[in-house]
Amino acid sequence: MAANNIPPFLTGLDEKTQLHEATRRSANYHPSIWGDFFLSFSSPQMDKNTKDLQEDHEQLKQKVRNMLVEDPHISLRKLELINNVQRLGVSYHFEKEVRAILQKTFEVNDDLNAKDIEADDLHAISLRFRLLRQEAYYASTGPFEYFLESDGKFKESMINNVDAMLSLYEASHVRVHGEKILDEALIFTTTHLQTLFTNPKVSEALEQPICKRLARIDARKYISIYQLDESHDAVLLEFAKLDFNLLQRQHQKELGSLTRWWKELDAAEKLPFARDRMVECYLWTLGVYFEPQYGFARDFFLKIISLTSILDDIYDVYGTLEELRLFTNAFQRLYESNANELPEYMKIVYTAFVDAYAEMDKKLVATGESYRINYAKIEMKKLVDAYYEEAKWLYVDGSPTYDQYMRVALQTGAHLMLATTSLVGMQEEFVTKETFDWLSQDPLIVRASAIIGRLKDDIAGHKFEQERGHVDSAVECYIRQYGKSEEEAVRELEEQVTNAWKDINQECLKPTATFPMPILIRVVNLARVIDLVYDADGDSYTHSSKLKSIITSILVDPVL
């Protein structure tokens, strides 16, 4: 580039940086595969009068509740009922009843006869352990010692019992640090279950264990599985189907309204360099909370995460360093007037952020909860600062060490911002100022979720990102700092992901009145979304055709 053609704001930068500044990059993202599909969508299965459906729903719900409370005896049958209620996606209706059963199960944990569960029933022992751990009870690993040989290895005689092996496999995924018996259980069960991969239940479990699945997606799959089980309960199945379809209708209406908002923003036309993934962001939002009472929270969360996706692409792909400096400064005080200093494409995004925060602030004033918006804004400012820090590495040929990279990249993964934003619209008494103060300290559960998000994202997408001139990922930085091969680096980073899940499991055993499970589970769900989106097949958010069948199953097709 000739010196006299250099834009004024580039003077003072070295020649390589000037070339970066003057050349817009493109990642060639594919357009939205959904477009305006959900604008006027309604499920054909929902043509029946909604009031009649809700009356049927209430009657069936009471019958299922009676099933849970009618027999106080803790048996394998009762544990399997709880498991089915949870897997079918309807446990949010029966939290009190399920909690009472598991509380009793925990209290008599050492008295196996009181629960009608034999000490040598590996399926029952494993199921009880997982259900208790998932409900924040610190169940002991002691009962698993019964299934060890004298040399400390698991008994080979168990390998032909598929249900027992699957239950032990699932139980091993809720382990915490130091539980070597469950580390061994995971290796043992995985090794033997891989020989049964043609079994649908086995292949599904090996692909993703229950504790990492998104409830709504798992419910859709499990309804089909449960229906084929000859021992299924017809009332429970009918209730699960009706509940799924009623809730799907609510989600469709929400998505229709949000599609109108997105269409008015006109991101596809005005911001063609960015990923147009609003529908995929709604899937992300449902992963955080799908329950009917959280529609208000979903609306705000969806808007912020969709805009943040564009923000990420501005910093990663399109913006010049000087534009990014102006953009970063504007976010320090989110005022509409600051947009005047920005390029036109940045004005669109910046104004949308300002409007989204202002709209939510106005809604929260009436309940005295507008303080929540300030916490959300603070985390957004931190995120933007980190985006800018990361962008500068590209322009100045930065080659950070792994430690330097992670210091910034754990912030650019946006988990703390998203966790904070997810609570803003939750109209629950347990969401307080103390909750947001706790989150702002980046507690271990949030940091662990951020590690999972960053490392799985980088492992899945680092080759594609290097092809388009992205800054080095965790993989490249790890190789550089520790002198590892790519294969070794990926394996060791995956071990960090495993340890982060143990941190999450550990923290979920410590709920308090101030930070109860309904708060902790939002952070867990953010990690679960990551586990779905970034897998062995790559980045399913960027290359979103991979998510089409999932979105269709939970947002388009009713359960028949």
Coordinates of C-alpha atoms in Angstrom, one line a residue:
M1 CA 0.0 0.0 0.0
A2 CA 1.4 3.4 -0.9
A3 CA 2.1 5.6 2.0
N4 CA 0.0 8.5 0.7
N5 CA -3.1 6.1 0.6
I6 CA -2.9 5.3 4.3
P7 CA -5.9 6.6 6.2
P8 CA -5.1 9.3 8.8
F9 CA -5.9 7.2 11.8
L10 CA -3.3 4.6 10.7
T11 CA -0.3 7.0 10.8
G12 CA 2.2 6.0 13.5
L13 CA 1.5 2.3 13.1
D14 CA 4.1 0.0 11.5
E15 CA 3.5 -1.2 7.9
K16 CA 2.2 -4.6 8.8
T17 CA -0.4 -3.1 11.2
Q18 CA -1.4 -0.6 8.6
L19 CA -2.1 -3.4 6.1
H20 CA -4.2 -5.2 8.7
E21 CA -6.1 -2.0 9.4
A22 CA -6.9 -1.2 5.8
T23 CA -8.1 -4.7 4.9
R24 CA -11.4 -6.0 6.0
R25 CA -11.4 -9.7 6.8
S26 CA -14.2 -12.1 6.1
A27 CA -15.0 -15.5 7.6
N28 CA -17.6 -16.2 4.9
Y29 CA -20.2 -17.4 7.4
H30 CA -23.2 -19.0 5.8
P31 CA -26.5 -17.1 6.1
S32 CA -29.3 -18.1 8.5
I33 CA -31.0 -21.3 7.6
W34 CA -34.2 -20.2 9.2
G35 CA -34.8 -16.7 7.9
D36 CA -38.4 -15.6 8.8
F37 CA -39.6 -19.1 9.4
F38 CA -40.9 -18.5 12.9
L39 CA -42.6 -15.2 12.2
S40 CA -46.1 -16.7 12.0
F41 CA -45.4 -20.3 12.9
S42 CA -47.9 -22.3 15.0
S43 CA -47.8 -26.0 15.6
P44 CA -50.6 -27.9 13.8
Q45 CA -51.0 -30.2 16.8
M46 CA -52.0 -27.2 18.9
D47 CA -55.2 -26.4 16.9
K48 CA -57.3 -27.9 19.7
N49 CA -58.7 -25.3 22.1
T50 CA -55.8 -24.3 24.5
K51 CA -58.1 -24.1 27.5
D52 CA -59.2 -27.7 26.9
L53 CA -55.6 -28.8 26.6
Q54 CA -54.7 -27.0 29.8
E55 CA -57.6 -28.7 31.7
D56 CA -56.4 -32.1 30.4
H57 CA -52.8 -31.2 31.4
E58 CA -53.9 -30.3 35.0
Q59 CA -55.8 -33.6 35.4
L60 CA -52.8 -35.7 34.2
K61 CA -50.4 -33.7 36.3
Q62 CA -52.4 -34.5 39.4
K63 CA -52.3 -38.2 38.5
V64 CA -48.5 -38.1 38.1
R65 CA -48.2 -36.3 41.4
N66 CA -50.2 -39.1 43.1
M67 CA -47.9 -41.6 41.6
L68 CA -45.0 -39.9 43.3
V69 CA -46.5 -39.6 46.7
E70 CA -48.8 -42.6 47.0
D71 CA -46.2 -45.1 48.2
P72 CA -43.7 -43.7 50.8
H73 CA -41.5 -46.8 50.5
I74 CA -38.1 -46.0 48.8
S75 CA -37.8 -48.7 46.1
L76 CA -36.0 -49.1 42.8
R77 CA -39.4 -48.6 41.2
K78 CA -39.7 -45.2 42.9
L79 CA -36.2 -44.2 41.8
E80 CA -36.9 -45.2 38.3
L81 CA -40.2 -43.2 38.4
I82 CA -38.2 -40.1 39.4
N83 CA -35.6 -40.8 36.7
N84 CA -38.4 -41.1 34.1
V85 CA -40.1 -37.9 35.3
Q86 CA -36.8 -36.0 35.0
R87 CA -35.8 -37.5 31.6
L88 CA -39.3 -36.8 30.2
G89 CA -38.8 -33.1 31.0
V90 CA -41.7 -32.7 33.5
S91 CA -39.9 -32.7 36.8
Y92 CA -40.2 -28.9 37.1
H93 CA -43.9 -29.6 38.0
F94 CA -42.9 -31.8 40.9
E95 CA -39.8 -30.3 42.5
K96 CA -41.3 -30.5 46.0
E97 CA -42.3 -34.1 45.7
V98 CA -39.1 -35.3 44.1
R99 CA -37.1 -33.4 46.7
A100 CA -39.0 -35.1 49.6
I101 CA -38.4 -38.5 48.2
L102 CA -34.7 -38.0 47.7
Q103 CA -34.4 -36.4 51.1
K104 CA -35.8 -39.6 52.6
T105 CA -33.5 -41.7 50.4
F106 CA -30.5 -39.8 51.6
E107 CA -31.5 -40.0 55.3
V108 CA -31.7 -43.8 55.1
N109 CA -28.8 -44.1 52.8
D110 CA -27.0 -46.7 54.9
D111 CA -30.1 -48.8 55.5
L112 CA -30.4 -50.6 52.2
N113 CA -33.2 -52.8 53.4
A114 CA -35.3 -49.8 54.2
K115 CA -35.3 -48.9 50.5
D116 CA -35.9 -52.4 49.2
I117 CA -32.6 -52.1 47.3
E118 CA -30.1 -54.9 47.5
A119 CA -26.4 -54.2 48.1
D120 CA -25.5 -56.2 44.9
D121 CA -27.9 -54.3 42.6
L122 CA -25.5 -52.2 40.7
H123 CA -28.2 -50.6 38.6
A124 CA -30.2 -49.4 41.7
I125 CA -27.1 -48.3 43.6
S126 CA -25.8 -46.3 40.7
L127 CA -29.2 -44.8 39.9
R128 CA -29.7 -43.7 43.5
F129 CA -26.2 -42.2 43.7
R130 CA -26.8 -40.1 40.5
L131 CA -30.2 -38.9 41.5
L132 CA -28.9 -37.8 44.9
R133 CA -25.9 -36.1 43.5
Q134 CA -28.0 -34.2 40.9
E135 CA -30.2 -33.0 43.7
A136 CA -27.1 -31.6 45.7
Y137 CA -26.9 -34.5 48.2
Y138 CA -23.4 -35.7 48.9
A139 CA -24.0 -39.4 48.4
S140 CA -21.2 -41.6 49.4
T141 CA -19.2 -43.7 46.9
G142 CA -18.9 -46.4 49.6
P143 CA -21.6 -48.8 48.1
F144 CA -19.6 -49.1 44.9
E145 CA -16.8 -50.9 46.8
Y146 CA -19.0 -54.0 46.9
F147 CA -18.4 -54.4 43.1
L148 CA -14.6 -54.4 43.3
E149 CA -12.4 -57.5 43.2
S150 CA -9.6 -57.9 45.8
D151 CA -7.2 -56.1 43.4
G152 CA -9.4 -53.0 43.4
K153 CA -10.7 -53.6 39.8
F154 CA -14.3 -53.7 39.0
K155 CA -15.8 -57.2 38.6
E156 CA -15.8 -58.5 35.1
S157 CA -19.0 -60.5 35.9
M158 CA -21.0 -57.2 35.5
I159 CA -20.2 -56.5 31.9
N160 CA -23.1 -58.4 30.5
N161 CA -25.7 -56.4 32.5
V162 CA -26.2 -53.5 30.1
D163 CA -28.6 -51.6 32.4
A164 CA -26.2 -51.8 35.3
M165 CA -23.2 -50.8 33.2
L166 CA -25.1 -47.8 31.8
S167 CA -26.2 -46.7 35.3
L168 CA -22.6 -46.9 36.6
Y169 CA -21.4 -45.0 33.6
E170 CA -23.9 -42.2 34.2
A171 CA -23.1 -42.2 38.0
S172 CA -19.4 -41.8 37.2
H173 CA -20.1 -38.5 35.5
V174 CA -21.3 -36.7 38.6
R175 CA -18.0 -37.5 40.4
V176 CA -15.8 -34.8 42.1
H177 CA -12.1 -34.6 42.7
G178 CA -10.5 -37.4 44.6
E179 CA -13.1 -40.0 43.8
K180 CA -10.8 -42.5 42.2
I181 CA -13.3 -45.3 42.3
L182 CA -15.6 -43.4 39.9
D183 CA -12.6 -42.4 37.7
E184 CA -12.0 -46.2 37.4
A185 CA -15.8 -46.8 36.9
L186 CA -15.8 -44.4 33.9
I187 CA -12.9 -46.2 32.3
F188 CA -14.3 -49.6 33.0
T189 CA -17.8 -48.9 31.7
T190 CA -16.7 -46.9 28.7
T191 CA -14.4 -49.6 27.6
H192 CA -17.0 -52.3 27.7
L193 CA -20.0 -50.2 26.5
Q194 CA -18.0 -49.3 23.4
T195 CA -18.4 -52.9 22.3
L196 CA -22.2 -52.4 22.4
F197 CA -22.3 -49.2 20.4
T198 CA -25.0 -50.6 18.1
N199 CA -27.4 -50.5 21.1
P200 CA -29.2 -47.1 20.7
K201 CA -29.2 -46.5 24.5
V202 CA -25.5 -47.2 24.7
S203 CA -24.5 -45.1 21.7
E204 CA -26.6 -42.1 23.0
A205 CA -25.0 -42.4 26.5
L206 CA -21.5 -42.6 25.1
E207 CA -22.2 -39.5 22.9
Q208 CA -23.3 -37.4 25.9
P209 CA -24.0 -38.5 29.5
I210 CA -27.3 -37.5 31.1
C211 CA -25.7 -34.9 33.4
K212 CA -24.4 -32.9 30.4
R213 CA -27.6 -32.9 28.3
L214 CA -30.0 -30.1 27.8
A215 CA -33.3 -30.9 29.4
R216 CA -35.5 -30.0 26.5
I217 CA -33.5 -31.9 23.9
D218 CA -33.2 -35.0 26.2
A219 CA -37.0 -34.9 26.8
R220 CA -37.7 -35.0 23.1
K221 CA -35.5 -38.0 22.6
Y222 CA -36.5 -39.8 25.8
I223 CA -40.2 -39.5 25.0
S224 CA -39.6 -41.7 21.9
I225 CA -37.5 -44.1 23.9
Y226 CA -39.9 -44.4 26.8
Q227 CA -42.8 -44.9 24.4
L228 CA -41.2 -48.0 23.1
D229 CA -40.6 -49.4 26.6
E230 CA -43.2 -52.1 27.2
S231 CA -43.3 -51.2 30.9
H232 CA -44.0 -47.5 30.3
D233 CA -46.7 -45.8 32.3
A234 CA -49.4 -44.6 29.9
V235 CA -50.5 -41.7 32.1
L236 CA -47.0 -40.4 32.5
L237 CA -46.3 -40.7 28.8
E238 CA -49.5 -38.9 27.9
F239 CA -48.7 -36.1 30.3
A240 CA -45.1 -35.7 29.0
K241 CA -46.3 -35.4 25.4
L242 CA -49.0 -32.9 26.3
D243 CA -46.6 -30.9 28.4
F244 CA -44.0 -30.9 25.7
N245 CA -46.4 -29.6 23.1
L246 CA -48.0 -26.9 25.2
L247 CA -44.6 -25.6 26.2
Q248 CA -43.4 -25.8 22.6
R249 CA -46.3 -23.6 21.6
Q250 CA -45.2 -21.0 24.1
H251 CA -41.6 -21.2 22.8
Q252 CA -42.8 -20.8 19.2
K253 CA -44.7 -17.6 20.1
E254 CA -41.7 -16.2 21.9
L255 CA -39.5 -17.0 19.0
G256 CA -42.0 -15.4 16.6
S257 CA -41.9 -12.2 18.6
L258 CA -38.1 -12.2 18.8
T259 CA -37.9 -12.9 15.0
R260 CA -39.8 -9.7 14.5
W261 CA -37.3 -7.8 16.7
W262 CA -34.4 -9.4 14.7
K263 CA -36.0 -8.5 11.4
E264 CA -36.4 -4.9 12.5
L265 CA -32.7 -4.8 13.3
D266 CA -32.0 -6.1 9.8
A267 CA -28.7 -7.6 10.8
A268 CA -28.6 -9.9 7.8
E269 CA -28.5 -7.0 5.3
K270 CA -26.8 -4.3 7.3
L271 CA -24.2 -6.5 9.0
P272 CA -23.5 -9.2 6.4
F273 CA -20.0 -10.0 7.8
A274 CA -21.6 -11.4 11.1
R275 CA -23.2 -14.7 11.9
D276 CA -27.0 -14.5 11.6
R277 CA -27.8 -17.0 14.3
M278 CA -30.8 -15.6 16.2
V279 CA -32.7 -18.9 16.2
E280 CA -29.6 -20.8 17.3
C281 CA -29.3 -18.2 20.1
Y282 CA -32.8 -19.0 21.1
L283 CA -31.8 -22.7 21.4
W284 CA -28.9 -21.5 23.6
T285 CA -31.5 -19.6 25.7
L286 CA -33.8 -22.6 26.1
G287 CA -30.7 -24.5 27.3
V288 CA -30.3 -22.0 30.1
Y289 CA -34.0 -22.1 31.1
F290 CA -36.9 -23.7 29.2
E291 CA -39.6 -23.5 31.9
P292 CA -42.8 -21.5 31.2
Q293 CA -42.3 -19.0 34.0
Y294 CA -39.0 -17.7 32.5
G295 CA -40.4 -16.2 29.3
F296 CA -39.6 -12.7 30.6
A297 CA -36.0 -13.7 31.3
R298 CA -35.6 -15.4 28.0
D299 CA -36.6 -12.4 26.0
F300 CA -33.9 -10.2 27.5
F301 CA -31.2 -13.0 27.5
L302 CA -31.9 -13.8 23.8
K303 CA -31.5 -10.2 22.8
I304 CA -28.2 -9.8 24.6
I305 CA -26.7 -13.1 23.4
S306 CA -27.7 -12.5 19.8
L307 CA -26.2 -9.0 19.9
T308 CA -23.1 -10.4 21.6
S309 CA -22.6 -12.8 18.8
I310 CA -22.4 -9.9 16.4
L311 CA -20.1 -8.1 18.8
D312 CA -17.8 -11.1 18.8
D313 CA -17.6 -11.0 14.9
I314 CA -16.9 -7.3 14.9
Y315 CA -13.9 -7.8 17.1
D316 CA -12.8 -11.1 15.6
V317 CA -13.4 -10.5 11.9
Y318 CA -14.5 -7.1 10.7
G319 CA -13.5 -4.1 12.8
T320 CA -10.2 -2.2 12.3
L321 CA -8.1 -1.6 15.4
E322 CA -9.0 2.1 15.5
E323 CA -12.7 1.4 15.1
L324 CA -12.5 -1.2 17.9
R325 CA -10.8 1.3 20.1
L326 CA -13.7 3.7 19.6
F327 CA -16.2 0.9 20.1
T328 CA -14.6 -0.2 23.3
N329 CA -14.6 3.3 24.7
A330 CA -18.3 3.8 23.8
F331 CA -19.2 0.7 25.8
Q332 CA -17.6 2.2 29.0
R333 CA -20.7 4.4 29.3
L334 CA -23.7 2.9 27.4
Y335 CA -25.3 6.2 26.3
E336 CA -27.1 6.5 23.0
S337 CA -25.2 9.8 22.2
N338 CA -21.9 7.8 22.1
A339 CA -23.1 6.2 18.9
N340 CA -22.4 9.4 17.0
E341 CA -18.7 8.7 17.2
L342 CA -18.9 5.3 15.7
P343 CA -18.9 4.0 12.1
E344 CA -22.4 3.3 10.7
Y345 CA -22.3 -0.5 11.1
M346 CA -21.2 -0.2 14.8
K347 CA -23.9 2.3 15.5
I348 CA -26.5 -0.3 14.6
V349 CA -25.2 -2.8 17.1
Y350 CA -24.4 -0.3 19.8
T351 CA -27.8 1.4 19.7
A352 CA -29.5 -2.1 19.9
F353 CA -27.5 -2.8 23.0
V354 CA -28.5 0.6 24.6
D355 CA -32.1 0.0 23.7
A356 CA -32.2 -3.5 25.1
Y357 CA -30.7 -2.5 28.4
A358 CA -33.0 0.6 28.6
E359 CA -36.1 -1.4 27.8
M360 CA -35.3 -4.0 30.5
D361 CA -34.4 -1.3 33.0
K362 CA -37.8 0.4 32.5
K363 CA -39.6 -2.9 33.1
L364 CA -37.6 -3.6 36.3
V365 CA -38.2 -0.2 37.9
A366 CA -41.7 -1.1 38.9
T367 CA -40.4 -4.1 40.9
G368 CA -37.4 -2.2 42.4
E369 CA -35.0 -4.5 40.6
S370 CA -33.5 -2.1 38.1
Y371 CA -30.2 -2.5 40.0
R372 CA -29.8 -5.8 38.1
I373 CA -29.2 -3.9 34.8
N374 CA -26.1 -2.2 36.3
Y375 CA -24.5 -5.6 37.0
A376 CA -25.3 -6.8 33.5
K377 CA -23.7 -3.6 32.0
I378 CA -20.6 -4.0 34.1
E379 CA -20.0 -7.5 32.9
M380 CA -20.6 -6.4 29.3
K381 CA -18.0 -3.7 29.7
K382 CA -15.5 -6.2 31.0
L383 CA -16.3 -8.5 28.0
V384 CA -15.7 -5.7 25.5
D385 CA -12.4 -4.8 27.1
A386 CA -11.3 -8.4 26.8
Y387 CA -12.4 -8.5 23.2
Y388 CA -10.3 -5.5 22.4
E389 CA -7.3 -6.9 24.3
E390 CA -7.6 -10.1 22.2
A391 CA -8.0 -8.2 18.9
K392 CA -4.8 -6.3 19.6
W393 CA -2.9 -9.5 19.5
L394 CA -3.7 -10.0 15.9
Y395 CA -2.7 -6.5 14.9
V396 CA 0.6 -6.5 16.7
D397 CA 1.5 -10.1 15.8
G398 CA 1.0 -11.1 19.4
S399 CA 2.0 -14.6 20.4
P400 CA 0.7 -15.0 23.9
T401 CA 1.7 -17.9 26.1
Y402 CA -1.1 -20.2 27.2
D403 CA -1.3 -18.6 30.6
Q404 CA -1.5 -15.1 29.0
Y405 CA -4.1 -16.3 26.5
M406 CA -6.4 -17.9 29.1
R407 CA -6.3 -14.7 31.3
V408 CA -8.1 -12.9 28.5
A409 CA -9.9 -15.8 26.7
L410 CA -11.8 -16.9 29.8
Q411 CA -13.4 -13.4 29.7
T412 CA -14.0 -13.4 25.9
G413 CA -15.9 -16.7 26.3
A414 CA -18.6 -14.4 27.9
H415 CA -19.7 -16.9 30.5
L416 CA -19.6 -14.4 33.4
M417 CA -21.6 -11.9 31.3
L418 CA -24.1 -14.5 30.2
A419 CA -24.5 -16.0 33.8
T420 CA -25.2 -12.5 35.1
T421 CA -27.5 -11.6 32.2
S422 CA -29.5 -14.9 32.7
L423 CA -30.6 -13.8 36.2
V424 CA -31.7 -10.3 35.3
G425 CA -35.2 -11.3 34.2
M426 CA -35.7 -14.1 36.6
Q427 CA -38.7 -13.0 38.7
E428 CA -37.8 -15.0 41.8
E429 CA -37.3 -13.9 45.4
F430 CA -34.0 -15.8 45.6
V431 CA -32.4 -13.6 43.0
T432 CA -31.1 -10.7 45.1
K433 CA -28.4 -8.1 45.1
E434 CA -26.2 -10.6 47.0
T435 CA -26.6 -13.0 44.1
F436 CA -25.1 -10.5 41.7
D437 CA -22.4 -9.5 44.1
W438 CA -21.4 -13.2 44.4
L439 CA -21.4 -13.6 40.6
S440 CA -19.3 -10.5 40.1
Q441 CA -16.5 -12.2 42.1
D442 CA -16.2 -14.9 39.4
P443 CA -16.9 -17.9 41.7
L444 CA -15.4 -21.3 40.9
I445 CA -18.5 -22.7 39.3
V446 CA -18.6 -19.8 36.8
R447 CA -14.9 -20.1 36.2
A448 CA -15.2 -23.8 35.6
S449 CA -18.0 -23.2 33.2
A450 CA -15.8 -20.6 31.4
I451 CA -12.9 -23.1 31.1
I452 CA -15.2 -25.7 29.6
G453 CA -16.6 -23.1 27.1
R454 CA -13.3 -21.7 26.1
L455 CA -11.4 -24.9 25.7
K456 CA -14.2 -26.9 23.9
D457 CA -14.7 -23.9 21.6
D458 CA -11.0 -23.7 20.8
I459 CA -10.5 -27.5 20.4
A460 CA -13.5 -27.7 18.0
G461 CA -12.8 -24.6 15.9
H462 CA -9.1 -23.8 16.0
K463 CA -8.3 -25.2 12.6
F464 CA -11.1 -23.2 10.9
E465 CA -10.1 -20.1 12.8
Q466 CA -6.5 -20.4 11.8
E467 CA -7.5 -20.6 8.1
R468 CA -9.3 -17.3 8.4
G469 CA -6.5 -15.5 10.2
H470 CA -7.8 -15.6 13.7
V471 CA -5.6 -15.0 16.8
D472 CA -4.0 -18.2 18.2
S473 CA -6.4 -20.4 20.1
A474 CA -5.7 -22.3 23.4
V475 CA -4.4 -25.2 21.3
E476 CA -1.7 -23.1 19.5
C477 CA -0.8 -21.3 22.7
Y478 CA -0.5 -24.5 24.7
I479 CA 1.8 -26.0 22.0
R480 CA 4.0 -22.9 22.1
Q481 CA 4.3 -22.7 25.9
Y482 CA 4.7 -26.4 26.7
G483 CA 6.4 -27.8 23.5
K484 CA 3.6 -30.3 22.9
S485 CA 2.3 -31.8 19.7
E486 CA -1.2 -30.9 18.6
E487 CA -2.5 -34.3 19.6
E488 CA -0.8 -34.0 23.1
A489 CA -2.1 -30.5 23.5
V490 CA -5.7 -31.4 22.7
R491 CA -5.6 -34.4 25.0
E492 CA -4.2 -32.3 27.9
L493 CA -6.8 -29.5 27.3
E494 CA -9.5 -32.1 27.3
E495 CA -8.3 -33.3 30.7
Q496 CA -8.7 -29.7 31.9
V497 CA -12.3 -29.8 30.7
T498 CA -12.8 -33.0 32.7
N499 CA -11.5 -31.4 35.8
A500 CA -13.7 -28.3 35.3
W501 CA -16.7 -30.6 35.2
K502 CA -15.6 -32.0 38.6
D503 CA -15.4 -28.5 39.9
I504 CA -18.9 -27.9 38.8
N505 CA -20.1 -31.1 40.3
Q506 CA -18.4 -30.2 43.6
E507 CA -19.9 -26.7 43.7
C508 CA -23.4 -28.0 43.0
L509 CA -23.1 -29.9 46.3
K510 CA -22.9 -26.6 48.1
P511 CA -26.2 -24.7 47.5
T512 CA -27.3 -22.3 50.1
A513 CA -30.3 -20.1 50.9
T514 CA -28.5 -17.2 49.2
F515 CA -27.3 -19.3 46.2
P516 CA -29.8 -22.1 45.7
M517 CA -29.8 -24.7 42.9
P518 CA -32.1 -22.6 40.6
I519 CA -29.2 -20.1 40.5
L520 CA -26.4 -22.6 40.2
I521 CA -28.2 -24.5 37.5
R522 CA -28.1 -21.5 35.1
V523 CA -24.3 -21.7 35.2
V524 CA -24.4 -25.5 34.8
N525 CA -26.7 -25.1 31.8
L526 CA -24.4 -22.7 30.1
A527 CA -21.7 -25.4 30.3
R528 CA -24.2 -28.0 28.9
V529 CA -25.0 -25.8 25.9
I530 CA -21.3 -25.7 25.2
D531 CA -21.1 -29.5 25.4
L532 CA -23.8 -29.6 22.7
V533 CA -22.5 -26.9 20.4
Y534 CA -18.8 -27.7 20.4
D535 CA -18.1 -31.4 20.0
A536 CA -16.0 -33.7 18.0
D537 CA -17.8 -32.6 14.8
G538 CA -16.7 -29.0 15.3
D539 CA -18.4 -25.7 16.0
S540 CA -22.2 -26.3 15.4
Y541 CA -23.0 -22.7 16.2
T542 CA -21.0 -21.2 13.4
H543 CA -21.8 -24.1 11.1
S544 CA -25.4 -24.2 12.2
S545 CA -26.8 -26.7 9.8
K546 CA -25.6 -29.3 12.3
L547 CA -28.2 -27.9 14.8
K548 CA -31.1 -27.9 12.3
S549 CA -32.5 -31.3 13.2
I550 CA -32.3 -30.5 16.9
I551 CA -34.1 -27.2 16.5
T552 CA -36.7 -28.8 14.3
S553 CA -37.4 -31.5 16.9
I554 CA -38.0 -29.1 19.8
L555 CA -39.3 -26.0 18.1
V556 CA -41.1 -27.2 14.9
D557 CA -42.4 -30.7 15.2
P558 CA -44.9 -31.6 17.9
V559 CA -44.7 -34.9 19.7
L560 CA -47.3 -37.2 18.3

